[in-house]
């Protein structure tokens, strides 16, 4: 269920509290929730996932990306989360796409090459085309 983007980051569609043990077994130390609460009332909400993560000894951060898309606050928060994690990171949203797109923007901001980001996303089954221009722009600033 978890897809590997790089040596430190995995993404996933919506997780449940039951998935936390599997994440921990795979070395995850930080859960990043990129799904806004209330997006789908029948899915676990952030507080439930946070409680399960913390009970398992994992860190948790919510960086919701709604229908309005990405902004500087989400980009900065994701870059900070990725840089500050002591181990593997599992980011999730409805399908894993928003998490992957936000990961690519954060990694470009941190200096990763766009071509490498595209390759890694494609290998995990995700397409960075919707944010390709932003990835290029962020990478060019480094």
Tab-separated table of C-alpha atoms in Angstrom:
chain	number	residue	atom	x	y	z
A	1	UNK	CA	0.000	0.000	0.000
A	2	UNK	CA	2.899	2.376	0.717
A	3	UNK	CA	4.814	3.553	-2.348
A	4	UNK	CA	8.460	4.548	-2.058
A	5	UNK	CA	9.468	7.921	-3.501
A	6	UNK	CA	13.024	8.048	-2.204
A	7	UNK	CA	15.228	6.546	0.493
A	8	UNK	CA	13.344	8.457	3.176
A	9	UNK	CA	9.796	9.078	1.917
A	10	UNK	CA	6.821	6.882	1.177
A	11	UNK	CA	3.339	7.987	0.141
A	12	UNK	CA	-0.014	6.339	0.431
A	13	UNK	CA	-3.695	6.713	-0.164
A	14	UNK	CA	-5.735	7.335	2.984
A	15	UNK	CA	-4.439	5.296	5.901
A	16	UNK	CA	-6.275	3.999	8.947
A	17	UNK	CA	-5.136	3.626	12.529
A	18	UNK	CA	-4.507	-0.053	11.759
A	19	UNK	CA	-1.876	0.931	9.156
A	20	UNK	CA	0.309	2.683	11.740
A	21	UNK	CA	1.921	-0.554	12.957
A	22	UNK	CA	2.898	-1.469	9.387
A	23	UNK	CA	4.365	2.001	8.858
A	24	UNK	CA	6.383	1.726	12.059
A	25	UNK	CA	7.629	-1.732	11.032
A	26	UNK	CA	8.908	-0.161	7.804
A	27	UNK	CA	10.951	2.415	9.723
A	28	UNK	CA	8.524	5.324	9.581
A	29	UNK	CA	9.069	7.862	12.343
A	30	UNK	CA	6.837	10.647	10.962
A	31	UNK	CA	3.326	10.554	9.526
A	32	UNK	CA	2.417	13.539	7.328
A	33	UNK	CA	-1.292	14.033	6.725
A	34	UNK	CA	-1.916	15.984	3.513
A	35	UNK	CA	-5.677	15.421	3.561
A	36	UNK	CA	-7.993	18.054	5.032
A	37	UNK	CA	-10.426	16.878	7.672
A	38	UNK	CA	-13.976	16.640	6.399
A	39	UNK	CA	-12.950	15.984	2.804
A	40	UNK	CA	-14.692	12.622	3.082
A	41	UNK	CA	-16.633	12.115	6.301
A	42	UNK	CA	-16.485	8.319	5.976
A	43	UNK	CA	-12.650	8.321	6.100
A	44	UNK	CA	-10.579	8.518	9.300
A	45	UNK	CA	-10.025	12.105	10.367
A	46	UNK	CA	-6.674	13.562	11.335
A	47	UNK	CA	-7.170	13.333	15.086
A	48	UNK	CA	-7.726	9.567	14.868
A	49	UNK	CA	-4.571	9.015	12.809
A	50	UNK	CA	-2.579	11.379	15.029
A	51	UNK	CA	-3.663	9.546	18.184
A	52	UNK	CA	-2.698	6.178	16.692
A	53	UNK	CA	0.652	7.523	15.472
A	54	UNK	CA	1.547	9.080	18.804
A	55	UNK	CA	0.436	5.946	20.680
A	56	UNK	CA	2.891	3.997	18.508
A	57	UNK	CA	5.660	6.481	19.288
A	58	UNK	CA	5.587	8.178	15.887
A	59	UNK	CA	5.572	11.887	15.157
A	60	UNK	CA	2.644	13.363	13.248
A	61	UNK	CA	2.088	16.591	11.353
A	62	UNK	CA	-0.922	17.802	9.394
A	63	UNK	CA	-0.169	19.760	6.234
A	64	UNK	CA	-3.577	19.725	4.533
A	65	UNK	CA	-3.853	20.402	0.818
A	66	UNK	CA	-7.426	21.141	-0.176
A	67	UNK	CA	-9.158	21.872	-3.441
A	68	UNK	CA	-7.398	25.252	-3.599
A	69	UNK	CA	-4.075	23.529	-4.170
A	70	UNK	CA	-0.631	24.253	-2.803
A	71	UNK	CA	0.584	27.462	-1.267
A	72	UNK	CA	3.803	28.677	0.256
A	73	UNK	CA	2.726	27.610	3.782
A	74	UNK	CA	2.249	23.978	2.713
A	75	UNK	CA	5.474	23.969	0.732
A	76	UNK	CA	7.468	25.399	3.641
A	77	UNK	CA	5.843	23.029	6.146
A	78	UNK	CA	6.563	19.970	3.977
A	79	UNK	CA	10.199	20.998	3.448
A	80	UNK	CA	10.589	21.477	7.204
A	81	UNK	CA	8.964	18.113	7.930
A	82	UNK	CA	11.165	16.265	5.429
A	83	UNK	CA	14.340	17.906	6.673
A	84	UNK	CA	13.497	17.405	10.341
A	85	UNK	CA	12.404	13.763	10.268
A	86	UNK	CA	14.659	11.377	12.199
A	87	UNK	CA	13.699	8.408	10.054
A	88	UNK	CA	11.379	7.478	7.237
A	89	UNK	CA	8.347	9.602	6.429
A	90	UNK	CA	4.925	8.392	5.345
A	91	UNK	CA	2.795	11.095	3.708
A	92	UNK	CA	-0.800	10.371	2.783
A	93	UNK	CA	-3.860	11.949	1.197
A	94	UNK	CA	-6.850	10.503	-0.664
A	95	UNK	CA	-4.794	8.799	-3.374
A	96	UNK	CA	-1.182	9.724	-2.626
A	97	UNK	CA	-1.063	12.212	-5.495
A	98	UNK	CA	-1.182	15.433	-3.456
A	99	UNK	CA	1.447	14.023	-1.110
A	100	UNK	CA	3.680	13.178	-4.065
A	101	UNK	CA	3.219	16.573	-5.689
A	102	UNK	CA	3.952	18.385	-2.429
A	103	UNK	CA	6.997	16.148	-1.826
A	104	UNK	CA	8.338	17.052	-5.273
A	105	UNK	CA	7.911	20.779	-4.652
A	106	UNK	CA	9.582	20.554	-1.253
A	107	UNK	CA	12.468	18.484	-2.619
A	108	UNK	CA	12.937	20.930	-5.518
A	109	UNK	CA	13.030	23.770	-3.004
A	110	UNK	CA	15.669	21.810	-1.080
A	111	UNK	CA	17.806	21.459	-4.222
A	112	UNK	CA	16.852	18.166	-5.885
A	113	UNK	CA	17.029	17.987	-9.676
A	114	UNK	CA	13.646	18.045	-11.458
A	115	UNK	CA	14.505	15.112	-13.748
A	116	UNK	CA	15.348	12.954	-10.722
A	117	UNK	CA	12.103	13.928	-8.996
A	118	UNK	CA	10.101	13.012	-12.105
A	119	UNK	CA	11.861	9.634	-12.331
A	120	UNK	CA	11.196	8.834	-8.675
A	121	UNK	CA	7.546	9.874	-8.874
A	122	UNK	CA	7.017	7.909	-12.086
A	123	UNK	CA	8.620	4.812	-10.540
A	124	UNK	CA	6.059	5.056	-7.721
A	125	UNK	CA	3.199	5.452	-10.201
A	126	UNK	CA	2.683	9.214	-9.941
A	127	UNK	CA	2.922	11.979	-12.543
A	128	UNK	CA	4.429	15.374	-11.680
A	129	UNK	CA	3.111	17.083	-14.814
A	130	UNK	CA	0.615	19.255	-12.863
A	131	UNK	CA	3.477	20.886	-10.926
A	132	UNK	CA	6.353	20.491	-13.405
A	133	UNK	CA	6.748	24.229	-14.026
A	134	UNK	CA	6.807	24.917	-10.277
A	135	UNK	CA	9.342	22.144	-9.695
A	136	UNK	CA	11.565	23.670	-12.365
A	137	UNK	CA	11.180	27.157	-10.932
A	138	UNK	CA	11.947	26.067	-7.363
A	139	UNK	CA	14.953	24.026	-8.463
A	140	UNK	CA	16.307	26.955	-10.476
A	141	UNK	CA	16.393	29.107	-7.339
A	142	UNK	CA	18.999	26.820	-5.771
